[in-house]
PDB file of C-alpha atoms and ligand atoms in Angstrom:
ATOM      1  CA  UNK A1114       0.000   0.000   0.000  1.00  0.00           C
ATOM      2  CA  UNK A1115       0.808   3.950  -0.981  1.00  0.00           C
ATOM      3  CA  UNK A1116       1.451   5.530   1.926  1.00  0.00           C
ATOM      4  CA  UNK A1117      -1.380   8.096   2.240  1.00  0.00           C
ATOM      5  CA  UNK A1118      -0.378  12.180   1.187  1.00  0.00           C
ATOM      6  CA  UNK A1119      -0.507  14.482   4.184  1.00  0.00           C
ATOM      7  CA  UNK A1120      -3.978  15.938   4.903  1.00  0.00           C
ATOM      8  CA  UNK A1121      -1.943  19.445   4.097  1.00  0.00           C
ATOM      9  CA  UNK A1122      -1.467  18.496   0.602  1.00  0.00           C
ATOM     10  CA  UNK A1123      -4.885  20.261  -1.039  1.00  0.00           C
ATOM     11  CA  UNK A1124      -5.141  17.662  -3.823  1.00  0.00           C
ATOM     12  CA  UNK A1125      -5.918  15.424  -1.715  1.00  0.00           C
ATOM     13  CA  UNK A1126      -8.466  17.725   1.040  1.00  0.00           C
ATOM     14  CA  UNK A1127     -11.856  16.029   1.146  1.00  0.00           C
ATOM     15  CA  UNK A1128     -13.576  12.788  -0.062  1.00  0.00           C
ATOM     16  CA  UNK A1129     -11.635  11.646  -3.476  1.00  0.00           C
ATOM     17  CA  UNK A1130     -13.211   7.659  -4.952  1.00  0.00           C
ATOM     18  CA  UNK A1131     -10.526   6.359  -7.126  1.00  0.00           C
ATOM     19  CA  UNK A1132     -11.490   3.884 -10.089  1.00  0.00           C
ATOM     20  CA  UNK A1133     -14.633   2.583  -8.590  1.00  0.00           C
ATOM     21  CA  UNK A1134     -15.945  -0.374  -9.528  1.00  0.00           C
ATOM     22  CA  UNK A1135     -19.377  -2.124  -8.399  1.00  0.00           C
ATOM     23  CA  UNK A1136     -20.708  -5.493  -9.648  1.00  0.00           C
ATOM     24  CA  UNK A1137     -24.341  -6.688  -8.737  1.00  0.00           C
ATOM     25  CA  UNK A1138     -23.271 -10.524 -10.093  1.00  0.00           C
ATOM     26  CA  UNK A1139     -22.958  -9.705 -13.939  1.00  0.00           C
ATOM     27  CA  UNK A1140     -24.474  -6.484 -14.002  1.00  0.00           C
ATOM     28  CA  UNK A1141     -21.524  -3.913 -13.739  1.00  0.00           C
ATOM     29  CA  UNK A1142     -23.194  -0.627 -11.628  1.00  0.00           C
ATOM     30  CA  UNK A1143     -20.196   1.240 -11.853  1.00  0.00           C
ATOM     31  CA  UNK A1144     -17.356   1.321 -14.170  1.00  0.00           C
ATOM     32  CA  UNK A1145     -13.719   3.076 -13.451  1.00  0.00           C
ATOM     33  CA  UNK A1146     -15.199   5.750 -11.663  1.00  0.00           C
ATOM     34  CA  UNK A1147     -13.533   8.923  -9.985  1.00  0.00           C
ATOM     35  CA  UNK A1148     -14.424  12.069  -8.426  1.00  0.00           C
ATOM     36  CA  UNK A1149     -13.181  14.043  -5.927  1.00  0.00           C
ATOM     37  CA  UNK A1150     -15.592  16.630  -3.030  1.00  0.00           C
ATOM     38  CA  UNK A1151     -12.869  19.069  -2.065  1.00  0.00           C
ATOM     39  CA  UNK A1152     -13.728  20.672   1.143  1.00  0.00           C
ATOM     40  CA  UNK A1153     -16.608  23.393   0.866  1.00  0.00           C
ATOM     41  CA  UNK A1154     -17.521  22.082  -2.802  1.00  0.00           C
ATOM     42  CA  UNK A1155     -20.562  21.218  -4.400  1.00  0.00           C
ATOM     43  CA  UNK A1156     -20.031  18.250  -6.394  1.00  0.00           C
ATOM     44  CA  UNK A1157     -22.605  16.803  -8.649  1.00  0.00           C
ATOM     45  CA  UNK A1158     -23.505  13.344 -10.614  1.00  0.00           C
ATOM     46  CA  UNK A1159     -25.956  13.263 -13.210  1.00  0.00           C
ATOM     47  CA  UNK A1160     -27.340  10.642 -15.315  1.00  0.00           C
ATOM     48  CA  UNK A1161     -30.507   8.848 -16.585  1.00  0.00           C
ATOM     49  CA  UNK A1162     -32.706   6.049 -14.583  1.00  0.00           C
ATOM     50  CA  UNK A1163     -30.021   3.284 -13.836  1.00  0.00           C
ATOM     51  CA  UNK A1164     -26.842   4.886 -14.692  1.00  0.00           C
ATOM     52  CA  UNK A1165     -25.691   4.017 -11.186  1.00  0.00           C
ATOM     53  CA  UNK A1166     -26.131   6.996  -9.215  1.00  0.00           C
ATOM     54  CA  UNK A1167     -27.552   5.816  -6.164  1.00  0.00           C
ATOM     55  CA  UNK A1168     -25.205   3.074  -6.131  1.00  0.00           C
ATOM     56  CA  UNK A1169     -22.430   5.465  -6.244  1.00  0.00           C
ATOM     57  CA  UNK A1170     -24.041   7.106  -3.274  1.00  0.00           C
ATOM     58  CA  UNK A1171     -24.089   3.500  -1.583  1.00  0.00           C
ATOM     59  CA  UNK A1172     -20.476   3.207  -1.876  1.00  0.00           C
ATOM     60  CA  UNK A1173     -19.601   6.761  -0.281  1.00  0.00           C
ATOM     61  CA  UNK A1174     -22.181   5.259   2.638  1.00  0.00           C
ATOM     62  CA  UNK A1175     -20.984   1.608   2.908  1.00  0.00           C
ATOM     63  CA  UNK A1176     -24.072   0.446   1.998  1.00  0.00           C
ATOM     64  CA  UNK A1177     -22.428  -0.993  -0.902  1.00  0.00           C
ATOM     65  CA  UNK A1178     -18.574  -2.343  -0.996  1.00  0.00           C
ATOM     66  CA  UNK A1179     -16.743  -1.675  -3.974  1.00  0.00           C
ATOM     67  CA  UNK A1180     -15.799  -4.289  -6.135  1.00  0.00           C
ATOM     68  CA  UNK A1181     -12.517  -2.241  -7.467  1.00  0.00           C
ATOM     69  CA  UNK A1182     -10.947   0.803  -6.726  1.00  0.00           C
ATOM     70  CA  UNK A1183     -10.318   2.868  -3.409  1.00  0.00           C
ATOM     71  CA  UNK A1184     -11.456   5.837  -1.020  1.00  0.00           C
ATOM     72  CA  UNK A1185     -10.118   8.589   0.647  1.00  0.00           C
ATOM     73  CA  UNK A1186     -10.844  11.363   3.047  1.00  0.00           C
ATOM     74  CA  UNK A1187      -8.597  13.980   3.312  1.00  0.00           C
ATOM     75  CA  UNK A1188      -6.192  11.730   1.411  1.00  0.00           C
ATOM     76  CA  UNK A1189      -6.178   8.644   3.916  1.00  0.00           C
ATOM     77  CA  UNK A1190      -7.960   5.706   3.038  1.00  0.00           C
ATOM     78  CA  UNK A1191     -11.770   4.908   3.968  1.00  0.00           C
ATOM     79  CA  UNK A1192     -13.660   1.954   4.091  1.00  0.00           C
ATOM     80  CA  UNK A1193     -17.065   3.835   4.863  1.00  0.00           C
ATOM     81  CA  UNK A1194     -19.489   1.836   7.160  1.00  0.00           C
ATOM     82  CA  UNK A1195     -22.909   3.618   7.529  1.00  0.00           C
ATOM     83  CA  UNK A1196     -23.055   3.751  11.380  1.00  0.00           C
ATOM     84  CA  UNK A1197     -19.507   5.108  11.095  1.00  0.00           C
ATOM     85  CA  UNK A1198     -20.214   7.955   9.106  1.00  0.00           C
ATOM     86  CA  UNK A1199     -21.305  11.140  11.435  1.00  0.00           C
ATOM     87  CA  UNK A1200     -17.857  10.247  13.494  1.00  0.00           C
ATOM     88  CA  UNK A1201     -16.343  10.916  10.218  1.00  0.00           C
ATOM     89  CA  UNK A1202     -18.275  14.449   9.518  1.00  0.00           C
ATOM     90  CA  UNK A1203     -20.346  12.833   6.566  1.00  0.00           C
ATOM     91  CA  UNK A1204     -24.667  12.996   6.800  1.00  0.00           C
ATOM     92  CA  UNK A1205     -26.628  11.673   4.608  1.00  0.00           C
ATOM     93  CA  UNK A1206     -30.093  11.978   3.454  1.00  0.00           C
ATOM     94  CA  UNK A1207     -31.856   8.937   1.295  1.00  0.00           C
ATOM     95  CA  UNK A1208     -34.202   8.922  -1.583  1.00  0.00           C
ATOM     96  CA  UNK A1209     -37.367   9.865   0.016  1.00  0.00           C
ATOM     97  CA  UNK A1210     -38.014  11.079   3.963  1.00  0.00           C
ATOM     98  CA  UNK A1211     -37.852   8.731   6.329  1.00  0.00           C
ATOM     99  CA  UNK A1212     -38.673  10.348   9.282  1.00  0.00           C
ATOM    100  CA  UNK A1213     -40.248   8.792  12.409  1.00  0.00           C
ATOM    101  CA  UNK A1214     -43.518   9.449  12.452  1.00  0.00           C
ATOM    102  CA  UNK A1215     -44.543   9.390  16.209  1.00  0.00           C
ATOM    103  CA  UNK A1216     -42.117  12.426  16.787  1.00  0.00           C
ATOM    104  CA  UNK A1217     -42.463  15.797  16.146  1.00  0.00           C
ATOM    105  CA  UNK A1218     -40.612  18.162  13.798  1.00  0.00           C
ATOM    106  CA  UNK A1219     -38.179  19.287  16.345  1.00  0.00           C
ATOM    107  CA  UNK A1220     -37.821  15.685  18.275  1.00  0.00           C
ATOM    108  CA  UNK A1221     -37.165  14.042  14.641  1.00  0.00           C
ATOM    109  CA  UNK A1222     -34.132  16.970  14.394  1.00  0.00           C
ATOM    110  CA  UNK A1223     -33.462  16.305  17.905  1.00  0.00           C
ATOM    111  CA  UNK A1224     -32.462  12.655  17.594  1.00  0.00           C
ATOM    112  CA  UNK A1225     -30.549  13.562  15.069  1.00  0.00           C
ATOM    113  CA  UNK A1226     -28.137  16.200  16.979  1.00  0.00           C
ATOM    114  CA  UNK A1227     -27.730  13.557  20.260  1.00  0.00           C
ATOM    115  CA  UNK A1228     -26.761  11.169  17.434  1.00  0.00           C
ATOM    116  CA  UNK A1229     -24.022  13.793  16.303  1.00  0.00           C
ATOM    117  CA  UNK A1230     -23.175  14.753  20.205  1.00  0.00           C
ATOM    118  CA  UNK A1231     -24.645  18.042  19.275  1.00  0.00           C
ATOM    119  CA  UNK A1232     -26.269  20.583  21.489  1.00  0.00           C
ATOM    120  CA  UNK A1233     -30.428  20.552  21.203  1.00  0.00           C
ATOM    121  CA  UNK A1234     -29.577  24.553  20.529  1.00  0.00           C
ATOM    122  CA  UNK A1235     -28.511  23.168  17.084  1.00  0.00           C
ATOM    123  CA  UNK A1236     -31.569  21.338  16.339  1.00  0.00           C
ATOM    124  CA  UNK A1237     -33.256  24.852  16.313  1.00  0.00           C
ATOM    125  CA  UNK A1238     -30.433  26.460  14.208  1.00  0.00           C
ATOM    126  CA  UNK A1239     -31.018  23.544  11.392  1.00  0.00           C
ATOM    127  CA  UNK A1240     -34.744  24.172  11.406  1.00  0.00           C
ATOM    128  CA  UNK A1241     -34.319  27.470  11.186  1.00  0.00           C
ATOM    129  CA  UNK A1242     -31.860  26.917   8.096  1.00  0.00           C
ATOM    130  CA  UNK A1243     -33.973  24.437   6.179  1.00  0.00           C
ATOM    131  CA  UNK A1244     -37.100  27.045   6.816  1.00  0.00           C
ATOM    132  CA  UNK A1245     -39.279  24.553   8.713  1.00  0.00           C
ATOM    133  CA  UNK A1246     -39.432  26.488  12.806  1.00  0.00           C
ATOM    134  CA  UNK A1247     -43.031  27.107  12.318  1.00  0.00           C
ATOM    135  CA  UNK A1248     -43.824  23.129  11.904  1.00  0.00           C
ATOM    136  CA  UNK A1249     -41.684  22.563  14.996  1.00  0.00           C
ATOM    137  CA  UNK A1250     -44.146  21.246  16.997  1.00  0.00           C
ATOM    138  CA  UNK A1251     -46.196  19.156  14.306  1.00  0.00           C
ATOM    139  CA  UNK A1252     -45.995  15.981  13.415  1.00  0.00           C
ATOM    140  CA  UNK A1253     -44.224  14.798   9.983  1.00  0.00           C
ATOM    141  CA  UNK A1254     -47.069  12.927   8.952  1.00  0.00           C
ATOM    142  CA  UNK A1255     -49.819  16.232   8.512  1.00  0.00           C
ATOM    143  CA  UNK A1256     -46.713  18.009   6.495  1.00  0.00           C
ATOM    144  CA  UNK A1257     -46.862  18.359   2.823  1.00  0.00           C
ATOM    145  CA  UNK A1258     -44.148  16.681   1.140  1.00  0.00           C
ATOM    146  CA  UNK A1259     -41.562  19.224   0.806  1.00  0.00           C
ATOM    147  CA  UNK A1260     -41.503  19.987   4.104  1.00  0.00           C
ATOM    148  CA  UNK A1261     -40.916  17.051   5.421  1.00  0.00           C
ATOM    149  CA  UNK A1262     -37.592  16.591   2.875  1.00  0.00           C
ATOM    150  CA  UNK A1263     -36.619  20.215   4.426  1.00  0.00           C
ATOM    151  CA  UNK A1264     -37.189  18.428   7.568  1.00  0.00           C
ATOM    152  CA  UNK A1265     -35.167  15.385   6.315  1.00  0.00           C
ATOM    153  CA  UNK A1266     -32.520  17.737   5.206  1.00  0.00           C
ATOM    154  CA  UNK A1267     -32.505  19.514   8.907  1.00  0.00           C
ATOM    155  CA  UNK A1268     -31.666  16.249  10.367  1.00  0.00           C
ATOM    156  CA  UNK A1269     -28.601  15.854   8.552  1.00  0.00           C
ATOM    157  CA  UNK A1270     -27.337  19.551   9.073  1.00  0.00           C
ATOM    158  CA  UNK A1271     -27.798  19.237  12.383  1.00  0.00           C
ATOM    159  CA  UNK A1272     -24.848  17.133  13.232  1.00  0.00           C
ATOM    160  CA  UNK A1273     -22.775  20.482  11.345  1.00  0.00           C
ATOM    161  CA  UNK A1274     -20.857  18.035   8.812  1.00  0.00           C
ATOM    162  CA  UNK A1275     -18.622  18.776   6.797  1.00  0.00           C
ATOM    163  CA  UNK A1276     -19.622  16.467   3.806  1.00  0.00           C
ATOM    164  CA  UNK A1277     -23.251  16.411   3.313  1.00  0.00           C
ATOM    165  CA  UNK A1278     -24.210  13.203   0.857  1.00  0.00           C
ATOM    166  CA  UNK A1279     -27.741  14.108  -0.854  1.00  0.00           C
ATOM    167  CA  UNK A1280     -29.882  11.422  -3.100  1.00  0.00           C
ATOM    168  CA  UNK A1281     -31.751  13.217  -5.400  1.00  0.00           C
ATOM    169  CA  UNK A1282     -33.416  15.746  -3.095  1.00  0.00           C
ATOM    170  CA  UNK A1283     -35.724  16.935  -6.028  1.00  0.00           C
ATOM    171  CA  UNK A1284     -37.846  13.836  -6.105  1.00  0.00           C
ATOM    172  CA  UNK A1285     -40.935  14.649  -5.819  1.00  0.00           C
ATOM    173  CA  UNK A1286     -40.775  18.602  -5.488  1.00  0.00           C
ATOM    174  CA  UNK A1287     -42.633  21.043  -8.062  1.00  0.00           C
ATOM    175  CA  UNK A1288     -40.064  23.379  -9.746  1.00  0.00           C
ATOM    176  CA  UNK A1289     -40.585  26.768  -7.493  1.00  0.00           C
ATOM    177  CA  UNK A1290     -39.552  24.013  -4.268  1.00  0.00           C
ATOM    178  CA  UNK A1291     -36.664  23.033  -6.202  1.00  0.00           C
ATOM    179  CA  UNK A1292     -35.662  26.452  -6.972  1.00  0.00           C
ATOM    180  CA  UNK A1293     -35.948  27.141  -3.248  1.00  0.00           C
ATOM    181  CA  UNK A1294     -34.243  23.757  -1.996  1.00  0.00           C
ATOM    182  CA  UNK A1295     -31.465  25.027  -4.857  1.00  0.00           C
ATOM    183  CA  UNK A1296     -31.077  28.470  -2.465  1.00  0.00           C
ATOM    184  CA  UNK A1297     -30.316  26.147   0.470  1.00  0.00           C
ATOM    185  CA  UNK A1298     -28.180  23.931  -0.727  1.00  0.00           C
ATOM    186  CA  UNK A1299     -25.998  26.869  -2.228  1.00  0.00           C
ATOM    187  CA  UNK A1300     -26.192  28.465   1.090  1.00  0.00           C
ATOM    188  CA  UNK A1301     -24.899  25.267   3.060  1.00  0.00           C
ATOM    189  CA  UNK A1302     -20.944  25.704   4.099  1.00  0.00           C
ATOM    190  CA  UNK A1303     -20.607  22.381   3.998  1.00  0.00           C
ATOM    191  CA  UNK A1304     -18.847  20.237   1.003  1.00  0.00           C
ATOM    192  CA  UNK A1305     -22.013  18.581  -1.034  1.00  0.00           C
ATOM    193  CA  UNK A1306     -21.970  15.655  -2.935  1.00  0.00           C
ATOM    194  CA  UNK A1307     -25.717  15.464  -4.694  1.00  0.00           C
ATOM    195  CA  UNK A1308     -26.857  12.485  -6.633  1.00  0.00           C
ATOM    196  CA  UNK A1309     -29.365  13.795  -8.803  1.00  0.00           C
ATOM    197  CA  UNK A1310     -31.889  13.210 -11.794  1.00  0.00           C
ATOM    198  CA  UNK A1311     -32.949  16.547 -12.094  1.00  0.00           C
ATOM    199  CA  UNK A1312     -30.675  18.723 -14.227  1.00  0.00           C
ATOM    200  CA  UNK A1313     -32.123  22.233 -13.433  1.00  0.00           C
ATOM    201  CA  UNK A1314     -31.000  21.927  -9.945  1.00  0.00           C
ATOM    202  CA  UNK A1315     -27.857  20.271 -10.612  1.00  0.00           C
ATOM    203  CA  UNK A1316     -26.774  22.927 -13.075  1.00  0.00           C
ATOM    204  CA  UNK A1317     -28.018  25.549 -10.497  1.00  0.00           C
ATOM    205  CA  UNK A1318     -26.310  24.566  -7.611  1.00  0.00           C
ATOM    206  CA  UNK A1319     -22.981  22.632  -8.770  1.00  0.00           C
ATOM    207  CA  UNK A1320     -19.180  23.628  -8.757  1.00  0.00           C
ATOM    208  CA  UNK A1321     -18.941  20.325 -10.951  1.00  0.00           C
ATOM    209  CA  UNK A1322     -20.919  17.740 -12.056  1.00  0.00           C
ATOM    210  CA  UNK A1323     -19.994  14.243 -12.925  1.00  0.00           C
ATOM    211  CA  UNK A1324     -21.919  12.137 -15.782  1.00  0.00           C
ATOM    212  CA  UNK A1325     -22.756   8.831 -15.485  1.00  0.00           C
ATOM    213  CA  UNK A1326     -24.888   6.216 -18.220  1.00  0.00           C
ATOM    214  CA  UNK A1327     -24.759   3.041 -18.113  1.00  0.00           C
ATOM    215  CA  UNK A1328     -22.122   2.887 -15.000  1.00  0.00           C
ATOM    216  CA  UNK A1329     -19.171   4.792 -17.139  1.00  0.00           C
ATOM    217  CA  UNK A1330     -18.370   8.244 -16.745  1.00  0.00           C
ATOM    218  CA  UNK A1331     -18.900  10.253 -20.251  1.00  0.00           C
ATOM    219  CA  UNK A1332     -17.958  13.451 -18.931  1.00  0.00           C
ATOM    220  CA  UNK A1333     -16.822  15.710 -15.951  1.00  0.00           C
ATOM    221  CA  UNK A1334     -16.308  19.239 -15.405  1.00  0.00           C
ATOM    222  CA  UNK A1335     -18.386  22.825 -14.393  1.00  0.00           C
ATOM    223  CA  UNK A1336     -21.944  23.033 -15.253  1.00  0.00           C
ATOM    224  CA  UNK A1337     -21.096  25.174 -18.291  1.00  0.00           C
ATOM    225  CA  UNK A1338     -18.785  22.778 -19.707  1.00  0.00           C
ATOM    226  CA  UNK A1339     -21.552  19.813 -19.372  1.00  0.00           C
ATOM    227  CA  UNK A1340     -24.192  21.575 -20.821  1.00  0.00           C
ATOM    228  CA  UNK A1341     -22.354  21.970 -24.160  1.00  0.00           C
ATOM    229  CA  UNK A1342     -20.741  18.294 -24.059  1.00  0.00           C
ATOM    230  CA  UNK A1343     -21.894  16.062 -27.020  1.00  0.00           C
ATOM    231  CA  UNK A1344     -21.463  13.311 -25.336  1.00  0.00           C
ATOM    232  CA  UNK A1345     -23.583  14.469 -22.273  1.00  0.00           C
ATOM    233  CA  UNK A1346     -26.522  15.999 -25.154  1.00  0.00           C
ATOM    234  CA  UNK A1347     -26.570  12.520 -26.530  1.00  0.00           C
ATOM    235  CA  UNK A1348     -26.177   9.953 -23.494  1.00  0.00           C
ATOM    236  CA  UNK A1349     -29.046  12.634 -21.781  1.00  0.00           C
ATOM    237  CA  UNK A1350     -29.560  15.992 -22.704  1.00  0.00           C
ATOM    238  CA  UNK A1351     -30.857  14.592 -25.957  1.00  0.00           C
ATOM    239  CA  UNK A1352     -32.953  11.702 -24.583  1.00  0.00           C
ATOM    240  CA  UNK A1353     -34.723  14.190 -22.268  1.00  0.00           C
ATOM    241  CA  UNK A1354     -35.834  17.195 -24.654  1.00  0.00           C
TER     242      UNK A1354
HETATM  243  N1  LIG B2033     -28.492  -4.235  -4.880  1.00  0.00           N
HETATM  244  C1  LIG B2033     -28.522  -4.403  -6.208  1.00  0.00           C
HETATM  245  N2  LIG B2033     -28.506  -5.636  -6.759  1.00  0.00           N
HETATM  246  C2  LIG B2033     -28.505  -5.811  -8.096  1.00  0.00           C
HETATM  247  N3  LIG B2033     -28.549  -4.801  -8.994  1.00  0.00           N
HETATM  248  C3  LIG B2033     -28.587  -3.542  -8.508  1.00  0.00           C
HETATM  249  C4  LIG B2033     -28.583  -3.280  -7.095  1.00  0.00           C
HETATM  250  N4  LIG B2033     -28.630  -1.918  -6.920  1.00  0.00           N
HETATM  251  C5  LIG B2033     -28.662  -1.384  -8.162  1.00  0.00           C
HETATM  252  N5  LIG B2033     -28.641  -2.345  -9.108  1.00  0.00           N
HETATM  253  C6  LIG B2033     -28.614  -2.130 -10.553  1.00  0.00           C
HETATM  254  O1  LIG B2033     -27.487  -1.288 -10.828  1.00  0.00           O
HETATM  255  C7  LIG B2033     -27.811  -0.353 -11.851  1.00  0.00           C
HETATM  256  C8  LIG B2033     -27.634   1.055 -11.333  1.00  0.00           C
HETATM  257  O2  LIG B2033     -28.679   1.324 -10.394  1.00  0.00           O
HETATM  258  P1  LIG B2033     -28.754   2.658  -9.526  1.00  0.00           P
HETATM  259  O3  LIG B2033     -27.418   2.899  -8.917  1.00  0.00           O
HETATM  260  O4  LIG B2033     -29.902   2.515  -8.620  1.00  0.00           O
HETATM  261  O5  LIG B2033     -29.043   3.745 -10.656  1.00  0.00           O
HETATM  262  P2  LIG B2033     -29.639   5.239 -10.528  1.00  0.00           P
HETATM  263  O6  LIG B2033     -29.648   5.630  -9.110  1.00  0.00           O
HETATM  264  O7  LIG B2033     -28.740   6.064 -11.387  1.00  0.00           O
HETATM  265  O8  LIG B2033     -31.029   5.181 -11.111  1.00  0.00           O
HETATM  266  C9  LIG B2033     -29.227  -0.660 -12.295  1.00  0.00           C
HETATM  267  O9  LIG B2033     -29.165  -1.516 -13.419  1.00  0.00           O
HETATM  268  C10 LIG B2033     -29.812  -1.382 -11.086  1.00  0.00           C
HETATM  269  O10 LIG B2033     -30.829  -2.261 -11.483  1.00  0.00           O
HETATM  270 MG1  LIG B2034     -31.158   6.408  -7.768  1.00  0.00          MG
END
């Protein structure tokens, strides 16, 4: 084994995947891919339904172990495990809400921040980021749907990571909710790494994006530069117009 660079060294600051690999039996997920977060950074990946996003996402988690490849934080390795990851400074939220439904707002939040070893203070500061303090007191299950992702999204801030890991957030928002979840996200100081199927926000809100199809990357750099790649207009701009 390399020995790992120091954490000084900025090319290697943040979460970097190297060559990843993921096989489901004969069905290859994921193909050679790379991407670095640097600290503070937006990052996104793109691509259509089963271009391996989510599973990407699982890797980052440990949900799912590469079959090839390697990770690194801050330029030492990382074998993520899920329960491992808030020691580490990474939250997460999933497709979805998945909130428990016999707490409130604020208790949901809460459970959350003792998870982190955070201060129940916070749990009020991440409400009041993600724009849900008047529901604080209401149960999840009354909320419309976009609240309770803002919700969703206020449990992960509240443990103050520094990586926040986001499967498509959009699903299931109306466009003037995704403009508005867009605002937050670009308002987070946190590095971001969001998995996404909905191009709008990912060309709104990204540093760089990442493009996946079919488990292969076929391109990689700033929102500009994706928007005018042939390969990305064919693979998916094209297929969506
Ligand atoms: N646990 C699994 N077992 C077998 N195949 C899987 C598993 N998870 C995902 N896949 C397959 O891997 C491919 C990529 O899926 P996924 O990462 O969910 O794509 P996306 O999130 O981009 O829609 C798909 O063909 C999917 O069916
Ligand atoms: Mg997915």
């Amino acid at each position: 084994m390399t020995r790992p660079a120091p954490a000084t060294d900025p090319d290697s600051d943040g979460l970097s995947l190297h060559r990843i690999g993921v096989r489901f039996g004969g069905l290859v997920a994921l193909d050679d891919v790379s991407l670095r977060v640097p600290p503070g950074r937006t990052v996104g990946v793109i691509g259509p339904n089963g271009a391996g996003k989510t599973t990407l996402f699982n890797v980052v988690c440990g949900f799912v172990t590469p079959t090839t490849g390697t990770i690194t934080l801050d330029g030492r390795a990382l074998r993520p495990r899920p329960h491992r990851l808030a020691r580490l400074g990474i939250a997460r939220t999933l497709q979805g809400v998945g909130l428990f439904g016999g707490l409130t707002v604020l208790e949901n939040v809460m459970v959350g921040a003792e998870h982190a070893g955070r201060r129940p203070e916070s749990a009020w500061e991440a409400l009041e980021r993600c724009g849900v303090t008047p529901q604080a007191h209401a149960l999840p299950g009354g909320l419309p749907y976009a609240v309770r992702k803002r919700v969703a999204l206020a449990r992960a801030l509240v443990a103050q990571p520094r990586l926040l890991l986001l499967d498509e957030p959009a699903g299931g928002l109306g466009a003037d909710e995704i403009a508005e979840l867009g605002e937050l996200i670009t308002g987070l100081p946190c590095a971001v790494l969001l998995v996404e199927h909905h191009m709008d926000l990912v060309m709104a809100v990204c540093d760089e994006i990442l493009v996946l199809d079919f488990g292969k990357p076929v391109a990689h750099g700033t929102p500009a530069e994706i928007r005018t790649d042939q390969a990305v207009v064919d693979a998916y701009l094209g297929a969506a117009a």
